[in-house]
C-alpha atoms as a PDB file:
ATOM      1  CA  MET A   1      13.673   0.065   7.919  1.00  0.00           C
ATOM      2  CA  ALA A   2      14.244   4.120   6.651  1.00  0.00           C
ATOM      3  CA  LEU A   3      13.845   2.641   3.588  1.00  0.00           C
ATOM      4  CA  ASP A   4      10.621   1.296   4.621  1.00  0.00           C
ATOM      5  CA  ILE A   5       9.033   4.175   5.857  1.00  0.00           C
ATOM      6  CA  LEU A   6       9.785   6.427   2.473  1.00  0.00           C
ATOM      7  CA  ALA A   7       8.264   3.577  -0.095  1.00  0.00           C
ATOM      8  CA  ILE A   8       5.550   3.555   2.868  1.00  0.00           C
ATOM      9  CA  ALA A   9       5.525   7.702   2.151  1.00  0.00           C
ATOM     10  CA  THR A  10       5.711   7.344  -1.617  1.00  0.00           C
ATOM     11  CA  ILE A  11       2.963   4.751  -1.435  1.00  0.00           C
ATOM     12  CA  LEU A  12       0.778   7.290   0.320  1.00  0.00           C
ATOM     13  CA  LEU A  13       1.007   9.859  -1.471  1.00  0.00           C
ATOM     14  CA  ALA A  14       0.933   9.019  -4.949  1.00  0.00           C
ATOM     15  CA  PRO A  15      -3.243   9.074  -4.993  1.00  0.00           C
ATOM     16  CA  VAL A  16      -2.283  12.570  -3.452  1.00  0.00           C
ATOM     17  CA  PHE A  17       0.017  13.547  -6.342  1.00  0.00           C
ATOM     18  CA  ALA A  18      -2.771  12.184  -9.157  1.00  0.00           C
ATOM     19  CA  GLU A  19      -5.505  14.534  -7.709  1.00  0.00           C
ATOM     20  CA  PHE A  20      -3.573  17.839  -7.662  1.00  0.00           C
ATOM     21  CA  ALA A  21      -2.229  16.345 -11.750  1.00  0.00           C
ATOM     22  CA  LYS A  22      -6.657  15.933 -12.288  1.00  0.00           C
ATOM     23  CA  ILE A  23      -6.161  11.554 -13.124  1.00  0.00           C
ATOM     24  CA  ARG A  24      -7.429  10.619 -10.264  1.00  0.00           C
ATOM     25  CA  THR A  25     -11.168  11.210 -11.495  1.00  0.00           C
ATOM     26  CA  LYS A  26     -10.353   9.051 -14.351  1.00  0.00           C
ATOM     27  CA  ALA A  27      -9.463   6.007 -11.982  1.00  0.00           C
ATOM     28  CA  THR A  28     -11.108   6.295  -8.470  1.00  0.00           C
ATOM     29  CA  ARG A  29     -10.966   2.878  -7.617  1.00  0.00           C
ATOM     30  CA  ALA A  30      -7.034   1.673  -9.081  1.00  0.00           C
ATOM     31  CA  PHE A  31      -6.315   5.150  -7.024  1.00  0.00           C
ATOM     32  CA  SER A  32      -8.311   3.875  -3.805  1.00  0.00           C
ATOM     33  CA  MET A  33      -6.742   0.803  -3.846  1.00  0.00           C
ATOM     34  CA  ILE A  34      -2.892   1.492  -4.345  1.00  0.00           C
ATOM     35  CA  ALA A  35      -3.944   4.234  -1.276  1.00  0.00           C
ATOM     36  CA  ALA A  36      -5.533   0.737   1.303  1.00  0.00           C
ATOM     37  CA  SER A  37      -1.825  -0.882   0.417  1.00  0.00           C
ATOM     38  CA  GLY A  38      -0.803   1.699   1.780  1.00  0.00           C
ATOM     39  CA  VAL A  39      -2.047   1.451   4.910  1.00  0.00           C
ATOM     40  CA  LEU A  40      -1.892  -1.839   4.683  1.00  0.00           C
ATOM     41  CA  PHE A  41       1.877  -1.555   5.002  1.00  0.00           C
ATOM     42  CA  LEU A  42       1.305   0.421   7.593  1.00  0.00           C
ATOM     43  CA  LEU A  43      -0.038  -1.844   9.930  1.00  0.00           C
ATOM     44  CA  ALA A  44       2.440  -4.917   8.808  1.00  0.00           C
ATOM     45  CA  MET A  45       4.923  -1.937  10.180  1.00  0.00           C
ATOM     46  CA  GLY A  46       2.859  -2.070  13.298  1.00  0.00           C
ATOM     47  CA  PHE A  47       3.170  -5.755  13.611  1.00  0.00           C
ATOM     48  CA  SER A  48       7.085  -5.858  12.870  1.00  0.00           C
ATOM     49  CA  VAL A  49       7.725  -3.963  15.821  1.00  0.00           C
ATOM     50  CA  PHE A  50       6.448  -6.283  17.956  1.00  0.00           C
ATOM     51  CA  ALA A  51       8.193  -9.160  16.087  1.00  0.00           C
ATOM     52  CA  ALA A  52      11.005  -6.929  16.638  1.00  0.00           C
ATOM     53  CA  MET A  53      11.247  -7.818  20.584  1.00  0.00           C
ATOM     54  CA  GLU A  54      12.305 -10.674  22.137  1.00  0.00           C
ATOM     55  CA  SER A  55       9.730 -11.663  24.529  1.00  0.00           C
ATOM     56  CA  THR A  56       6.694 -11.729  21.307  1.00  0.00           C
ATOM     57  CA  THR A  57       5.541 -14.772  19.602  1.00  0.00           C
ATOM     58  CA  ALA A  58       5.864 -15.419  16.178  1.00  0.00           C
ATOM     59  CA  LEU A  59       1.855 -14.295  15.595  1.00  0.00           C
ATOM     60  CA  ALA A  60       3.549 -10.571  15.197  1.00  0.00           C
ATOM     61  CA  PHE A  61       5.569 -12.093  12.682  1.00  0.00           C
ATOM     62  CA  TYR A  62       2.993 -13.770  10.911  1.00  0.00           C
ATOM     63  CA  GLY A  63       1.152 -10.730  11.262  1.00  0.00           C
ATOM     64  CA  ALA A  64       3.342  -8.652   9.427  1.00  0.00           C
ATOM     65  CA  MET A  65       3.744 -10.785   6.531  1.00  0.00           C
ATOM     66  CA  LEU A  66       0.128 -11.540   5.884  1.00  0.00           C
ATOM     67  CA  PHE A  67      -0.009  -8.008   5.741  1.00  0.00           C
ATOM     68  CA  ASP A  68       3.354  -7.594   3.289  1.00  0.00           C
ATOM     69  CA  VAL A  69       1.683  -9.816   1.345  1.00  0.00           C
ATOM     70  CA  VAL A  70      -2.441  -8.532   1.532  1.00  0.00           C
ATOM     71  CA  GLY A  71      -0.866  -4.958   0.670  1.00  0.00           C
ATOM     72  CA  PHE A  72       1.791  -5.754  -2.125  1.00  0.00           C
ATOM     73  CA  ILE A  73      -1.422  -7.628  -3.817  1.00  0.00           C
ATOM     74  CA  PHE A  74      -3.442  -4.100  -3.351  1.00  0.00           C
ATOM     75  CA  LEU A  75      -0.635  -2.229  -4.611  1.00  0.00           C
ATOM     76  CA  LEU A  76      -0.339  -4.745  -7.882  1.00  0.00           C
ATOM     77  CA  VAL A  77      -3.646  -4.764  -8.277  1.00  0.00           C
ATOM     78  CA  GLY A  78      -4.057  -0.970  -7.991  1.00  0.00           C
ATOM     79  CA  ALA A  79      -1.364  -0.146 -10.046  1.00  0.00           C
ATOM     80  CA  VAL A  80      -1.989  -1.674 -12.884  1.00  0.00           C
ATOM     81  CA  TRP A  81      -5.773  -1.459 -13.074  1.00  0.00           C
ATOM     82  CA  ALA A  82      -4.778   2.915 -13.044  1.00  0.00           C
ATOM     83  CA  ALA A  83      -2.322   1.949 -15.505  1.00  0.00           C
ATOM     84  CA  ILE A  84      -4.832   0.230 -18.452  1.00  0.00           C
ATOM     85  CA  THR A  85      -7.788   2.675 -17.469  1.00  0.00           C
ATOM     86  CA  LEU A  86      -5.820   6.170 -17.967  1.00  0.00           C
ATOM     87  CA  MET A  87      -4.109   4.306 -21.111  1.00  0.00           C
ATOM     88  CA  GLN A  88      -7.799   3.764 -22.045  1.00  0.00           C
ATOM     89  CA  LYS A  89      -9.200   6.924 -22.072  1.00  0.00           C
END
């Protein structure tokens, strides 16, 4: 659980550090996708809290899995897009 929080914090801080390094202006939409993936991971973590309770249904578990997968896709696309954009300029 602590490792999950550290990973989410790192993903959410990536656009901030890119802003400090003045490279976010070169790939604004890519870093926005990376930030959106961090928010989706937060939402998945919220669902997983309800999935850990014994009285909840499988809907919370599937909600957590759904937002984990969508967040990972956003992170993958955003990171590759940022890398390609930054290599071109």
